[in-house]
mmCIF file of N, CA and C in Angstrom:
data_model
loop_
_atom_site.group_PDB
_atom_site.id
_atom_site.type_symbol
_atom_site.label_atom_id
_atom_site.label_comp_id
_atom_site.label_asym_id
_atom_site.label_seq_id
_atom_site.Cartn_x
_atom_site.Cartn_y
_atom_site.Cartn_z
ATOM 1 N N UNK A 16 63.567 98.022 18.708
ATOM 2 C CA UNK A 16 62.994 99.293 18.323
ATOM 3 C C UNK A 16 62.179 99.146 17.033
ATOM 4 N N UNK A 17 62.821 98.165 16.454
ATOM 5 C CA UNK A 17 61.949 97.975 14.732
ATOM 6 C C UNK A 17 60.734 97.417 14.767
ATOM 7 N N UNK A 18 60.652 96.848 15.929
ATOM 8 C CA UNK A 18 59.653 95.911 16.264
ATOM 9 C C UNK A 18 58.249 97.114 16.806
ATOM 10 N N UNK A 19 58.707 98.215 17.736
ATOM 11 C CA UNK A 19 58.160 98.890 18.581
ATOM 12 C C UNK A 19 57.235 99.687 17.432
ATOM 13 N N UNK A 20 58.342 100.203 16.377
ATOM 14 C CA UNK A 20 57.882 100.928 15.175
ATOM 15 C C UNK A 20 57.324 100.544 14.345
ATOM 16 N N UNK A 21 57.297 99.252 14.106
ATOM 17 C CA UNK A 21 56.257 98.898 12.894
ATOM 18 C C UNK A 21 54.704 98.404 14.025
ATOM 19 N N UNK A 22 55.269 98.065 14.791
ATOM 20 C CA UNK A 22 53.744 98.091 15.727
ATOM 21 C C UNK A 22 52.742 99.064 15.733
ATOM 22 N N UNK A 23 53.415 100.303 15.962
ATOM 23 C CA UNK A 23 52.850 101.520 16.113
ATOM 24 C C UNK A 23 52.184 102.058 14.565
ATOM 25 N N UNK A 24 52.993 101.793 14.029
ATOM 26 C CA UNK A 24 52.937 102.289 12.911
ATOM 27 C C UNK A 24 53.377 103.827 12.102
ATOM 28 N N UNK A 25 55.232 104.034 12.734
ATOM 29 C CA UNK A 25 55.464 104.893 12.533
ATOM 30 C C UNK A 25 56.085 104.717 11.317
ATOM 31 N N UNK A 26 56.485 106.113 10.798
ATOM 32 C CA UNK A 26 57.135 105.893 9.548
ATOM 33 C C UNK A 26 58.809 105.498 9.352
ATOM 34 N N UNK A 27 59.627 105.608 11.076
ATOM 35 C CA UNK A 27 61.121 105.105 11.089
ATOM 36 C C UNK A 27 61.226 104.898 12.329
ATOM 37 N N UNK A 28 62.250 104.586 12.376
ATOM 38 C CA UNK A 28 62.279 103.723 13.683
ATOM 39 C C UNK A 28 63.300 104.829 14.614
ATOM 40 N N UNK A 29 63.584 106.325 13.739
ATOM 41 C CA UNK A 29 64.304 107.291 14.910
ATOM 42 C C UNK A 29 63.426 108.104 15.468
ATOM 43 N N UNK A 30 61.913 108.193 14.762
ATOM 44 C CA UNK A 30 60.874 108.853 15.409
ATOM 45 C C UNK A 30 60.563 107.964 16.468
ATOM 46 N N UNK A 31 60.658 106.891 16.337
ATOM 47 C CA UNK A 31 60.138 105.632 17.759
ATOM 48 C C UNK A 31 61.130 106.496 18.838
ATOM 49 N N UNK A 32 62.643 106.007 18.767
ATOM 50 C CA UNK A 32 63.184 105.983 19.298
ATOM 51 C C UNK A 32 63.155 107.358 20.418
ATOM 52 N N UNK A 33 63.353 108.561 19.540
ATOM 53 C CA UNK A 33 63.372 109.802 19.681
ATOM 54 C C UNK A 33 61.766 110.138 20.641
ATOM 55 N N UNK A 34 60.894 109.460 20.095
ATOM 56 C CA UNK A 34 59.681 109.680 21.020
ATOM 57 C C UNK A 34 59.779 109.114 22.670
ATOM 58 N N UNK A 35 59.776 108.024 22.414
ATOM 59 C CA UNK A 35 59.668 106.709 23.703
ATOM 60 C C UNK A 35 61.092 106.437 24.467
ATOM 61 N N UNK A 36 62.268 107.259 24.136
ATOM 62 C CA UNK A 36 63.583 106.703 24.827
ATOM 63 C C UNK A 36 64.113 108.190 25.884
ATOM 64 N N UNK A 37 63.327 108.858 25.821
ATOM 65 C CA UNK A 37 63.654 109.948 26.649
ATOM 66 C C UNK A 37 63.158 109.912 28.099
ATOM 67 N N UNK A 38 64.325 110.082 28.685
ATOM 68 C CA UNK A 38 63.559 109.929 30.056
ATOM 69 C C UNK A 38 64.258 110.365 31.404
ATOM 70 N N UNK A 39 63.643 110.827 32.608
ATOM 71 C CA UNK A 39 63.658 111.794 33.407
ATOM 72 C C UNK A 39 65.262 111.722 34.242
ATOM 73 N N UNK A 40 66.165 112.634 34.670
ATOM 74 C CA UNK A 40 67.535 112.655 34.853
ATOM 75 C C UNK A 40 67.397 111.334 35.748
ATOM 76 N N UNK A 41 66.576 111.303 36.945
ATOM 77 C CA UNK A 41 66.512 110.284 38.100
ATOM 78 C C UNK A 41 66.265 109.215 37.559
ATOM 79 N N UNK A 42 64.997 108.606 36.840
ATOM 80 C CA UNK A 42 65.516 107.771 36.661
ATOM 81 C C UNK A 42 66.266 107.166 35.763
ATOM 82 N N UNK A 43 67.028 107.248 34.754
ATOM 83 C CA UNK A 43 68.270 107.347 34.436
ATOM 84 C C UNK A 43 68.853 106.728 35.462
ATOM 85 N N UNK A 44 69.258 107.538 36.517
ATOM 86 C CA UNK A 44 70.307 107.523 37.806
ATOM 87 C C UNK A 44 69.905 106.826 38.164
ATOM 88 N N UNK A 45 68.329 105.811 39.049
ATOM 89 C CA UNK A 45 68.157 105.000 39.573
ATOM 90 C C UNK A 45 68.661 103.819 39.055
ATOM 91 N N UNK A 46 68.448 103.367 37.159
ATOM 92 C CA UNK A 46 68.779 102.452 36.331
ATOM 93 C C UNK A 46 69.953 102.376 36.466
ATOM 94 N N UNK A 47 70.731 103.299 36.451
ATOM 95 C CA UNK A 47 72.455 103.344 35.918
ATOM 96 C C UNK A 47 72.681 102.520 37.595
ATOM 97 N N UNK A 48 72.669 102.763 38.453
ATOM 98 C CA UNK A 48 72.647 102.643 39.834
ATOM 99 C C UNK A 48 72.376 100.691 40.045
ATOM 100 N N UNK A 49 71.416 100.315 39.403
ATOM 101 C CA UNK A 49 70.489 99.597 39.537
ATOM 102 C C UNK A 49 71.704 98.517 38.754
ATOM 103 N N UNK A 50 71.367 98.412 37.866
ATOM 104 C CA UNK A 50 72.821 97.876 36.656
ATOM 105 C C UNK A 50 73.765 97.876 37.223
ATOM 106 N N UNK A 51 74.518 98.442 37.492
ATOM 107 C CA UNK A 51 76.193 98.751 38.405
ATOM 108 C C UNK A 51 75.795 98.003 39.707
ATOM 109 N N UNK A 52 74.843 97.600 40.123
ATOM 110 C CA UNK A 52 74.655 96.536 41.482
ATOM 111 C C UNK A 52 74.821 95.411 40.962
ATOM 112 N N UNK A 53 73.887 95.271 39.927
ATOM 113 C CA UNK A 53 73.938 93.921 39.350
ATOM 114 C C UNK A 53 75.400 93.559 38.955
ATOM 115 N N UNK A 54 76.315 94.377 38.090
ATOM 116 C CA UNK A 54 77.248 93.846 37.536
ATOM 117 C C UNK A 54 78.884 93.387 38.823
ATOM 118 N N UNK A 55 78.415 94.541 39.612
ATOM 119 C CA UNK A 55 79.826 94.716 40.546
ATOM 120 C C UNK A 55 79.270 93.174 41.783
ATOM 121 N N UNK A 56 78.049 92.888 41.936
ATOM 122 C CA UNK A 56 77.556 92.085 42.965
ATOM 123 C C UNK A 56 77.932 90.473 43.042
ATOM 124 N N UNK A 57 78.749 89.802 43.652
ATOM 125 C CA UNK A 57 79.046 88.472 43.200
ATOM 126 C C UNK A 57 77.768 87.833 43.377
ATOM 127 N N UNK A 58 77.947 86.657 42.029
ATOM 128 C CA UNK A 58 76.555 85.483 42.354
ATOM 129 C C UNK A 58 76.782 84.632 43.166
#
């Protein structure tokens, strides 16, 4: 995130966060979904 924010050139890194980390209920749910395959799935 510190990285994202000094790129941009914001003044902290909770305005980054708070801007760019919000995001729509689904996908959320697709990710959360997506992750939990990966972890429960034998290699």
């Amino acid at each position: 995130m510190k990285i994202v924010q000094e790129s941009l050139g914001h003044v902290s890194s909770t305005f980054t966060r708070d801007t760019y980390t919000s995001v729509y209920p689904e996908v959320a749910a697709t990710a959360a979904e997506q992750t939990a395959a990966l972890i429960t799935t034998p290699a």
